[in-house]
Coordinates of C-alpha atoms and ligand atoms in Angstrom, one line a residue:
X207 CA -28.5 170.2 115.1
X208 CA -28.7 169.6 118.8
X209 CA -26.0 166.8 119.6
X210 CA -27.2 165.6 123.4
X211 CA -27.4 161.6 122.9
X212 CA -25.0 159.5 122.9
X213 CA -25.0 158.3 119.1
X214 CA -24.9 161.8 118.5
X215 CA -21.9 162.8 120.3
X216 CA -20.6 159.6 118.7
X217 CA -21.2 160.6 115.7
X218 CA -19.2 164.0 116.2
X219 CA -15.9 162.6 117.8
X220 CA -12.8 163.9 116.6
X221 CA -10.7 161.4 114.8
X222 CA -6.7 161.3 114.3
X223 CA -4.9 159.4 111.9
X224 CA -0.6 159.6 112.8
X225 CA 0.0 156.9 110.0
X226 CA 2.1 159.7 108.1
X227 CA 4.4 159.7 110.9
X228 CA 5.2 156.0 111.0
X229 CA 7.9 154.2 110.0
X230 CA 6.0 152.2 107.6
X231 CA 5.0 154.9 105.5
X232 CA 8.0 157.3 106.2
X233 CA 10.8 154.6 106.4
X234 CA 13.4 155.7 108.6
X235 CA 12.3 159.2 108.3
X236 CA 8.9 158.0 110.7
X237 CA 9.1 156.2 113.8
X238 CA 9.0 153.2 114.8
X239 CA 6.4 151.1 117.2
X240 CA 9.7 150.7 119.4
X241 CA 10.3 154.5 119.3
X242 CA 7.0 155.0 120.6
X243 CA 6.8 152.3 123.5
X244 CA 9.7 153.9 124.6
X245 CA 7.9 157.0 125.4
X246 CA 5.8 155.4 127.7
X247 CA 7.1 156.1 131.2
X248 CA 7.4 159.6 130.1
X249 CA 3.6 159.7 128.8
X250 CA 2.5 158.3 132.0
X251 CA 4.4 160.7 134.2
X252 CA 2.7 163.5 132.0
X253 CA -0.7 161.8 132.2
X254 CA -0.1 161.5 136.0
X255 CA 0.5 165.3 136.6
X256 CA -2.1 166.3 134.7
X257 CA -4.6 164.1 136.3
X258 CA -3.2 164.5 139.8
X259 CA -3.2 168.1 139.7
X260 CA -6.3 168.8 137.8
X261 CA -8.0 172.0 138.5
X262 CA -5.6 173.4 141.1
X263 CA -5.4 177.1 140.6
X264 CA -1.7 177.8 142.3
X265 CA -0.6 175.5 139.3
X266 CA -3.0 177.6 137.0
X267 CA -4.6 174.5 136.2
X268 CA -8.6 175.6 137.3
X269 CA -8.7 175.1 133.0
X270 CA -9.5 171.8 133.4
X271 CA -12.7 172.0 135.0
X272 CA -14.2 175.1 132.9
X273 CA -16.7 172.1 131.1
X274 CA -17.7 171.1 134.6
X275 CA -18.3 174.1 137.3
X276 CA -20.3 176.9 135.0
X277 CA -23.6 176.3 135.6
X278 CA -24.6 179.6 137.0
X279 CA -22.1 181.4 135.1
X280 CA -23.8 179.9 131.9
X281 CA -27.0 181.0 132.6
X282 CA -25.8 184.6 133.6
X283 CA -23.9 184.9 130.3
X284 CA -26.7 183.2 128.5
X285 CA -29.1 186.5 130.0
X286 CA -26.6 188.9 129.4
X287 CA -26.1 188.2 126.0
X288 CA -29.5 188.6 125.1
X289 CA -29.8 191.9 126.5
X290 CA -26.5 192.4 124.5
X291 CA -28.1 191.2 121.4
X292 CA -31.7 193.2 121.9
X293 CA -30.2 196.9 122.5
X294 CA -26.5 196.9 120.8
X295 CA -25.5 197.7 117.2
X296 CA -21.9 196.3 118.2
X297 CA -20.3 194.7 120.0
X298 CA -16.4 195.3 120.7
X299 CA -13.6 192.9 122.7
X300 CA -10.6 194.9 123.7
X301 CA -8.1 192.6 125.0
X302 CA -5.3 190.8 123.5
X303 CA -3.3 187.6 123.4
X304 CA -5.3 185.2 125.7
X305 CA -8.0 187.5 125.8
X306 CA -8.9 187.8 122.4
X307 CA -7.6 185.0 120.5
X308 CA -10.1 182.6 121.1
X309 CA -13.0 185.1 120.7
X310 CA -11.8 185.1 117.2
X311 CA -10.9 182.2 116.6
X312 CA -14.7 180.9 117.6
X313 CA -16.5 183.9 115.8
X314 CA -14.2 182.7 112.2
X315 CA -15.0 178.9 112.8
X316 CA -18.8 179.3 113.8
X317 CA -19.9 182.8 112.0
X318 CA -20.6 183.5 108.6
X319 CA -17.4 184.6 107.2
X320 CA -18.6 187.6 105.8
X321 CA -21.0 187.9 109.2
X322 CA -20.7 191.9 109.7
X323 CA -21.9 192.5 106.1
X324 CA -24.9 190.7 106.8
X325 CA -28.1 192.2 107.2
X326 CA -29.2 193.0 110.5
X327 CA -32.0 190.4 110.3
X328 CA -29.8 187.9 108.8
X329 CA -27.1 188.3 111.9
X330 CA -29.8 188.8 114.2
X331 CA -27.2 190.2 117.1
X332 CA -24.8 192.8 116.7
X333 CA -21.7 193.5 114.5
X334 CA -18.7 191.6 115.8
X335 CA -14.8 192.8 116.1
X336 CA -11.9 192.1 118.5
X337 CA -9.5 195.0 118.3
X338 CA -5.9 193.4 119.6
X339 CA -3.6 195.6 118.5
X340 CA -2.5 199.2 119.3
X341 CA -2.1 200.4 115.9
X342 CA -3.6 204.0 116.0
X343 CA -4.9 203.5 112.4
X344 CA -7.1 200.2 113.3
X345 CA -8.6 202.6 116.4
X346 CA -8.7 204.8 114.0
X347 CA -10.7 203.5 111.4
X348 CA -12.9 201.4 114.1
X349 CA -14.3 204.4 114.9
X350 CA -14.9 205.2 111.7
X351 CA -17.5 202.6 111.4
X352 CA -19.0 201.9 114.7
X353 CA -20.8 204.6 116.9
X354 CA -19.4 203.6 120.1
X355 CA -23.3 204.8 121.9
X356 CA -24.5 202.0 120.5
X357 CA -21.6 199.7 121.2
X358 CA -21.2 197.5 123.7
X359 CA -17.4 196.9 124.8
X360 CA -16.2 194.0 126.4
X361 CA -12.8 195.0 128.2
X362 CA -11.1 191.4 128.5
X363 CA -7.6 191.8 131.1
X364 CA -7.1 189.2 133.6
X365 CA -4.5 191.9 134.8
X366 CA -5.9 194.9 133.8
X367 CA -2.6 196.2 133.6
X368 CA -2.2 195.2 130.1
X369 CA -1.0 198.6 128.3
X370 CA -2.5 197.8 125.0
X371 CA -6.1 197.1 126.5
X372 CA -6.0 199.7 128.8
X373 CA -4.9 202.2 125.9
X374 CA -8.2 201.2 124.5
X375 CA -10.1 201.2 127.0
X376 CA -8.9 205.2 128.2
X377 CA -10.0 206.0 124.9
X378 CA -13.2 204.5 124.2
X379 CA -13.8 205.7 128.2
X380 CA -13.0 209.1 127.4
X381 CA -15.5 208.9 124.4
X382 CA -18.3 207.0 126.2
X383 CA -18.0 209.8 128.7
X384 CA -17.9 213.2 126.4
X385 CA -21.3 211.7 124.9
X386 CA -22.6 211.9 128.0
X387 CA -22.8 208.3 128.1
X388 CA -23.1 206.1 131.3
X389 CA -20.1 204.2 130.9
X390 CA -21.5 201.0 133.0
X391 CA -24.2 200.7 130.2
X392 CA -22.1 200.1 127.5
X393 CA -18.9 198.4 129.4
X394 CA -18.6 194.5 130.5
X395 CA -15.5 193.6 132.6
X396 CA -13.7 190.0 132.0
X397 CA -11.1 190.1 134.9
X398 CA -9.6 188.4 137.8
X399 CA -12.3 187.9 140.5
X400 CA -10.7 190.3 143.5
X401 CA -7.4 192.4 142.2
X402 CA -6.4 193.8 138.9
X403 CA -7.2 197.2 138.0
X404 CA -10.7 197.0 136.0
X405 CA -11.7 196.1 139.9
X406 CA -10.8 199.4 141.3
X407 CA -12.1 201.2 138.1
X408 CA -15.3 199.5 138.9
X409 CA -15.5 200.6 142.2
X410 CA -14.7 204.1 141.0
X411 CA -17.8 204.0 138.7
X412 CA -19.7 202.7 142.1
X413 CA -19.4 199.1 141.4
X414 CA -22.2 199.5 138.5
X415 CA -20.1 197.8 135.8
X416 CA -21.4 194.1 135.0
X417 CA -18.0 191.7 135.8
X418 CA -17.3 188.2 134.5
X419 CA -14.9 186.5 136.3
X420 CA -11.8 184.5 135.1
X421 CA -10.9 182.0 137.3
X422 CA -7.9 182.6 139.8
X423 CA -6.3 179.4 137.8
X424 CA -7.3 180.3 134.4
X425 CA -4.0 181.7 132.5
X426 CA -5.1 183.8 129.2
X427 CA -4.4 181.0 127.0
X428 CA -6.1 178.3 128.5
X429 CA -9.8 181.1 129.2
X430 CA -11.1 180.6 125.9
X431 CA -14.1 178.0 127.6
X432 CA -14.0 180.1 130.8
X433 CA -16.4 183.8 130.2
X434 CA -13.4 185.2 128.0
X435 CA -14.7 183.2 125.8
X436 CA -18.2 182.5 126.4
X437 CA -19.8 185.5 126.6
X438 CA -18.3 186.8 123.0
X439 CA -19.8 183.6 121.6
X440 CA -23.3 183.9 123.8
X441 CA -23.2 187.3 122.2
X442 CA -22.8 185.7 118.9
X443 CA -26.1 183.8 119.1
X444 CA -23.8 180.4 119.8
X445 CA -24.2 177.4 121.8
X446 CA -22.0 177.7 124.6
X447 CA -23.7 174.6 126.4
X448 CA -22.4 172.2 123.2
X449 CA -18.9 173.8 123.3
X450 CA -18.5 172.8 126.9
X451 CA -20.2 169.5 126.1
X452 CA -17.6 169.1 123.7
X453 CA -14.7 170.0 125.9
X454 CA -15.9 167.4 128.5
X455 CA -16.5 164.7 125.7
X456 CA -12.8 165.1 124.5
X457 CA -11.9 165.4 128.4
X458 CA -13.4 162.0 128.6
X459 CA -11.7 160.5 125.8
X460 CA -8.4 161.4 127.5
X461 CA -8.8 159.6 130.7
X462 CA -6.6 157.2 130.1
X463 CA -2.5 157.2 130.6
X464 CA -2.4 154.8 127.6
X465 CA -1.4 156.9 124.6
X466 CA -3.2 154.1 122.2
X467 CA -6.3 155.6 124.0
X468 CA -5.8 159.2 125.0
X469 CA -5.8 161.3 121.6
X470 CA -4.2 164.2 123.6
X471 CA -1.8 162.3 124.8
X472 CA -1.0 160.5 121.2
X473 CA -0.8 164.3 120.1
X474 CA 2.0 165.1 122.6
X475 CA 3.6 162.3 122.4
X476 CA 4.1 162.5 118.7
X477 CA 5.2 165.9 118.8
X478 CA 7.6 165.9 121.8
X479 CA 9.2 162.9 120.1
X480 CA 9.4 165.0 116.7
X481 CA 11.3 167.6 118.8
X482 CA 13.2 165.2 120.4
X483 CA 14.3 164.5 116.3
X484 CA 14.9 167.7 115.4
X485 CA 11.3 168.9 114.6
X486 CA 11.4 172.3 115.5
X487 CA 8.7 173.4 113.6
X488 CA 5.0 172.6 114.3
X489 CA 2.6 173.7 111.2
X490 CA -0.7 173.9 111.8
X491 CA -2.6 173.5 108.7
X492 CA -6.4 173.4 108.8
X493 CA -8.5 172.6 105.4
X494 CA -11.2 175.2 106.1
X495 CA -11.8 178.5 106.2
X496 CA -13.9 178.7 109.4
X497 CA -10.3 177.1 111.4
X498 CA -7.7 179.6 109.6
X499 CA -7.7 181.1 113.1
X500 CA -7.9 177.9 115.0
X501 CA -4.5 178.0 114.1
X502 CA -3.8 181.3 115.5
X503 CA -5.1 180.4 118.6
X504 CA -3.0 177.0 118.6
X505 CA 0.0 179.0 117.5
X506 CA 0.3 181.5 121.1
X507 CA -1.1 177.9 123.3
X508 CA 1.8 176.1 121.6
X509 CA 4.3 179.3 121.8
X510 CA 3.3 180.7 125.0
X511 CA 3.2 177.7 127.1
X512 CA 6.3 175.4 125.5
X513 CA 9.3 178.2 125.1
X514 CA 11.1 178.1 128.2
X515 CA 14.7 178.3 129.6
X516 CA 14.5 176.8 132.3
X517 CA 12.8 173.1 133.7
X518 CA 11.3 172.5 136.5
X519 CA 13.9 171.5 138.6
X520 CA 16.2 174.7 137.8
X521 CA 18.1 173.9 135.0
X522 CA 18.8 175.5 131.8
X523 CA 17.2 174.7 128.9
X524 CA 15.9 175.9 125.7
X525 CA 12.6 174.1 124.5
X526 CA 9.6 174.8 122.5
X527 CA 8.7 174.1 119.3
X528 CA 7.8 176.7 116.8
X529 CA 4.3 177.0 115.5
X530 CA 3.7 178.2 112.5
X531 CA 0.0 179.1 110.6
X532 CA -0.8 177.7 107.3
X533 CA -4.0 177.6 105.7
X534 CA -5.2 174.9 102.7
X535 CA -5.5 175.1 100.5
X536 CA -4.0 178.6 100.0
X537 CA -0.7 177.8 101.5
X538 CA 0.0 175.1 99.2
X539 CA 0.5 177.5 96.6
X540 CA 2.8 179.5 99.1
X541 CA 4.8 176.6 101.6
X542 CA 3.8 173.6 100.6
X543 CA 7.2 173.4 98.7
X544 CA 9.1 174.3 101.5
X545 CA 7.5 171.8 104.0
X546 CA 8.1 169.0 100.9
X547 CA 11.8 169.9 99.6
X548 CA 13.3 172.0 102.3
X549 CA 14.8 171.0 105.7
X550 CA 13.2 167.8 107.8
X551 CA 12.4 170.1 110.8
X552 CA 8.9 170.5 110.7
X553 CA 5.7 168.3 111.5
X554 CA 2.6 169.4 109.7
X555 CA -0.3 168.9 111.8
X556 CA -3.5 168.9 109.5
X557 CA -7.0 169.1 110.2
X558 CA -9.9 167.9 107.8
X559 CA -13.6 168.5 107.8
X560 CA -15.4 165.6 106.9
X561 CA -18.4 167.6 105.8
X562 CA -18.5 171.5 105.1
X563 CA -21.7 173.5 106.0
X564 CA -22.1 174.1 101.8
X565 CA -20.8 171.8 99.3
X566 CA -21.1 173.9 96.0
X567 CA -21.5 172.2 92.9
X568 CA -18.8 173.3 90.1
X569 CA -20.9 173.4 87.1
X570 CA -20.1 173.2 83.1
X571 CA -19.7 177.2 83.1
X572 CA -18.7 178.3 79.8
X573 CA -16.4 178.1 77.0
X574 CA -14.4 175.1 79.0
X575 CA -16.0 171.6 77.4
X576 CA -13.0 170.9 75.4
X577 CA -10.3 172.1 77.4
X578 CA -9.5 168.9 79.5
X579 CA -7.6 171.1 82.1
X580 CA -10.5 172.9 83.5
X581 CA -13.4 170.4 82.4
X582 CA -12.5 167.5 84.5
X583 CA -13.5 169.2 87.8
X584 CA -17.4 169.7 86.7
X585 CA -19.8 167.7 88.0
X586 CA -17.5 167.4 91.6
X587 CA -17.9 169.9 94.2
X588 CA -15.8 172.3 95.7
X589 CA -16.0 170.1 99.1
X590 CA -14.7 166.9 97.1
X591 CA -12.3 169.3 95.8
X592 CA -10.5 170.7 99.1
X593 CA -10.8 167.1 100.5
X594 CA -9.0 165.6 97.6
X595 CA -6.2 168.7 97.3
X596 CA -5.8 168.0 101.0
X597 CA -5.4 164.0 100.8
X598 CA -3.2 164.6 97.8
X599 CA -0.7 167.1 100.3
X600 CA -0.8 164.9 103.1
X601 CA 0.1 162.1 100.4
X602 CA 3.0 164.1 98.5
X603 CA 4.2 165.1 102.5
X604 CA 4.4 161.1 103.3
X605 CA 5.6 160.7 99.6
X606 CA 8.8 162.9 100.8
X607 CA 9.4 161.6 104.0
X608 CA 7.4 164.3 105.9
X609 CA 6.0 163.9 109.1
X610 CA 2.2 164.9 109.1
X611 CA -0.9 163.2 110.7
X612 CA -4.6 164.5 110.9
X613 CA -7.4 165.6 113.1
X614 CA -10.7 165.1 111.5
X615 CA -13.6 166.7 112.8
X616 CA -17.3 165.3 111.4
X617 CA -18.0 168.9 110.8
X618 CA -17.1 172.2 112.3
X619 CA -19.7 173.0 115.0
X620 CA -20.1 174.1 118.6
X621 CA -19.5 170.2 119.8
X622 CA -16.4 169.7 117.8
X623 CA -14.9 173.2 118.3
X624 CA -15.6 172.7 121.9
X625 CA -13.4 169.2 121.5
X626 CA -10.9 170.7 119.4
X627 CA -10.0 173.1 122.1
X628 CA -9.4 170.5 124.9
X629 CA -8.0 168.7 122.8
X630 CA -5.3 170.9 122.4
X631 CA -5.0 172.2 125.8
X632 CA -4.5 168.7 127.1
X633 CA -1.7 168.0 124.8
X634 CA -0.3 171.5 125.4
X635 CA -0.1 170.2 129.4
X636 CA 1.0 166.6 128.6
X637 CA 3.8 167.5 126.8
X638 CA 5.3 170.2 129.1
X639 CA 5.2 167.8 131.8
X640 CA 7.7 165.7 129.3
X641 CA 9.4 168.9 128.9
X642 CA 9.6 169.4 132.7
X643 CA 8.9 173.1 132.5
X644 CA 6.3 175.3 133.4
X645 CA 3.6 175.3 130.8
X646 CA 1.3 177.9 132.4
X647 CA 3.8 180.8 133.3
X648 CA 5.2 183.1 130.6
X649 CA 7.8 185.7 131.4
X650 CA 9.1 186.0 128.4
X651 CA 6.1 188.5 127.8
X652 CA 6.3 189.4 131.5
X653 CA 10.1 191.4 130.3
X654 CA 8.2 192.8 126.7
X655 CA 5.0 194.1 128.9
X656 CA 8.0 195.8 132.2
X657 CA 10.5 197.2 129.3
X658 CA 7.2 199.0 127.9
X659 CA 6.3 200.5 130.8
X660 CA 10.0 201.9 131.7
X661 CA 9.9 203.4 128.0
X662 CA 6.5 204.9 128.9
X663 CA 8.0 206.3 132.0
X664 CA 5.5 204.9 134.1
X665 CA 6.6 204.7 137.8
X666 CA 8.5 202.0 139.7
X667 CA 10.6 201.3 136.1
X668 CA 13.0 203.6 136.5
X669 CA 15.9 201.0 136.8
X670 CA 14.4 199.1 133.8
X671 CA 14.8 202.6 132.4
X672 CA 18.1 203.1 132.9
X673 CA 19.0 199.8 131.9
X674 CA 17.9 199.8 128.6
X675 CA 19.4 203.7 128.3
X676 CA 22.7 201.9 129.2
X677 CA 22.4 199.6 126.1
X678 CA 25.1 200.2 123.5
X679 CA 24.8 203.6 121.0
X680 CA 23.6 202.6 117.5
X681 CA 26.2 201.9 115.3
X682 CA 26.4 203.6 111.9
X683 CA 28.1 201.0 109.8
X684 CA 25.3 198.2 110.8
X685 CA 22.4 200.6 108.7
X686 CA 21.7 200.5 105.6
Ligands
PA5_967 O1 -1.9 183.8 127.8 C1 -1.6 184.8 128.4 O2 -1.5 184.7 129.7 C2 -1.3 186.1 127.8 O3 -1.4 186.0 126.4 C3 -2.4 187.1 128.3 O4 -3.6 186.7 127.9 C4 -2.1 188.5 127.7 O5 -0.8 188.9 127.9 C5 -3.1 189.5 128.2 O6 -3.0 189.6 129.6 P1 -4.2 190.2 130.5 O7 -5.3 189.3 130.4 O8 -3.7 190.3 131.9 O9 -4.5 191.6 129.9

């Protein structure tokens, strides 16, 4: 369904309902209205920053205006991915964090779930996987069942420093080349527009390898609307054009440094108070299938961006708030009772689809008429079903004295997704402005991705290397 008027749009806005974390449902496990006034020069210093320094890429905020400045680039992606679709069998992202997290996150929420055992007529375009890992077996058995001729790879590094993609990318190079393969036919590059090293490998292949660019400031975790993103989904046979259109709608609905009417802003607001309580625990629970890895992708934004040591100003601190990933209904049979009994450090952020692409009917099957247990759920469906289970959790949460509140999406489409994801980025920027730290830097993996490299022996890390060969020896008693 094309959603281009404004009923439709309308019609597709994200909701959120934070009654669950209210003092009038929670008593004084919620907050109060007082609680939440008193955030108010905080949420309009946040709202300020973020509006003030929209789209400047020293602060590595160029994010905000992905829905705005792609035109070209859209309609370049848009070709590519046709020719993508026409003359490859598969098609392969190497990247990781940043770089492949929200490729996956879009292809689970807007593919068939099973889309790679399709039919190549069904599909229509070509097999789909994100390799973002360097477990030799998972090469190992990729190769197994693609033939990387008729692959096409999409080498996603902003860096291109990044060992794990460049691993890949060395071996599926080395491959491309002992089948005699032009390695520019069957390689995109997603990269920083000037430096990085799949520049200079480019020029050593004689510039013939098709580049996307991602924006000077673009981090990783915020590039899931810039071509990170949009060409996997272009690829895919998606509409890009709705997914920015939904970005910019929810970008719309945030222009405001009232909280009552910025949703991001309600979202940060709720949750940096929650830390502010004790709330180190953020779970993101979505009621769907297609946004299990919405969740995942939330989880590094959240992570990534919030867990710092130090603010702004120089000072120590320790903030963040630790996301974790739950799905429903599965995970009620799995956490549920810990986020209901256990300690009152965690905020359960849910999200509801209002309507599923299939409802399925549960029908009389067989043998159950008089067993009252079972017989009760024919004649509903398995949508009413979820709904209801989800309701009921959110319910035995408040019940409890449980912080939760919900994002409802009318459905789960390009529009919505697209929503979804500013959404979340916007709150991820409001509330580090409330935290005072950096939101866009992350050097915690910065020390992870340098200690590598020393262990590697790769040059330049030689101190790193002898630091960590000064560690303390192993001590026997502490194994088992
Ligand atoms: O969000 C981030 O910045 C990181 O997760 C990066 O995306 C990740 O480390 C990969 O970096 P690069 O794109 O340089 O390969």
């Amino acid at each position: 369904m094309s959603i281009k008027t404004r009923e439709q749009k309308a019609a597709m806005r994200i909701r959120i309902d934070y009654n669950n974390m209210m003092e009038k449902f929670l008593g004084d496990k919620g907050f109060s209205d007082a609680q939440l006034k008193a955030m108010r020069p905080e949420a309009e210093k946040a709202y300020a920053f973020v509006k003030e320094n929209r789209g400047r890429d020293d602060l590595f905020m160029g994010w905000t205006e992905l829905p705005y400045n792609q035109k070209e680039i859209v309609a370049d992606i848009l070709a590519t991915a046709r020719d993508v679709r026409k003359n490859f069998d598969n098609f392969v992202v190497l990247g990781i964090g940043g770089s492949a997290l929200g490729p996956l996150m879009v292809f689970n929420a807007l593919c068939h779930l099973h889309y790679n055992e399709l039919p190549k007529k069904v599909r229509k375009g070509p097999k789909f996987y994100v390799e973002d890992n360097v477990d030799p077996v998972r090469m190992h058995d990729l190769l197994d069942v693609i033939d990387p001729t008729k692959t096409c790879f999409n080498v996603i590094s902003k860096s291109g420093a990044t060992s794990e993609t460049m691993t890949q990318y060395l071996i599926i190079s080395e491959i491309l080349k002992n089948a005699g393969v032009d390695i520019a036919k069957n390689v995109i590059f997603t990269t920083d527009g000037a430096r990085g090293n799949l520049i200079k490998i480019d020029k050593a292949l004689g510039g013939t390898v098709k580049k996307y660019v991602l924006p000077d400031g673009v981090g990783g975790r915020f590039s899931e609307l810039s071509p990170v993103g949009l060409l996997p989904a272009a690829v895919l046979g998606l509409d890009i054009r709705a997914m920015l259109s939904g970005a910019a709608y929810m970008d719309n609905m945030c222009r405001s440094k009232d909280m009552a009417k910025n949703p991001a802003l309600t979202c940060a607001v709720l949750q940096t108070l929650a830390m502010q309580n004790g709330k180190n625990i953020g779970v993101m629970m979505p009621y769907s299938d297609n946004l299990k890895l919405m969740a995942d992708w939330y989880c590094q934004l959240w992570a990534e961006s919030l867990g710092k040591n130090v603010t702004n100003d120089g000072k120590p601190c320790n903030v963040g708030q630790t996301p974790v990933k739950s799905l429903g209904v599965t995970d009620q049979h799995s956490q549920v009772q810990l986020y209901t009994e256990g300690p009152y450090d965690k905020v359960v952020t849910f999200i509801s689809v209002d309507s599923y692409q299939e409802k399925m009917e549960i029908p009389q099957g067989f043998g159950c008429d008089d067993i009252p247990d079972v017989s009760f759920l024919t004649g509903h469906t398995m949508e009413e079903l979820i709904q209801a289970e989800n309701k009921a959790t959110a319910y035995a949460l408040m019940q409890a004295g449980r912080q939760n509140y919900t994002i409802y999406l009318p459905e789960v489409n390009e529009f919505t997704l697209g929503q979804l994801m500013f959404l979340f980025e916007l709150q991820t920027a409001y509330a580090g402005a409330m935290l005072n730290i950096d939101t866009f830097n992350q050097p915690g993996v910065e020390a992870g991705k340098k200690a590598t490299f020393a262990l590697l022996g790769k040059k330049g890390y030689e101190a790193k290397k002898a630091e960590l060969d000064s560690a303390p020896a192993l001590e026997e008693k502490y194994t088992v």
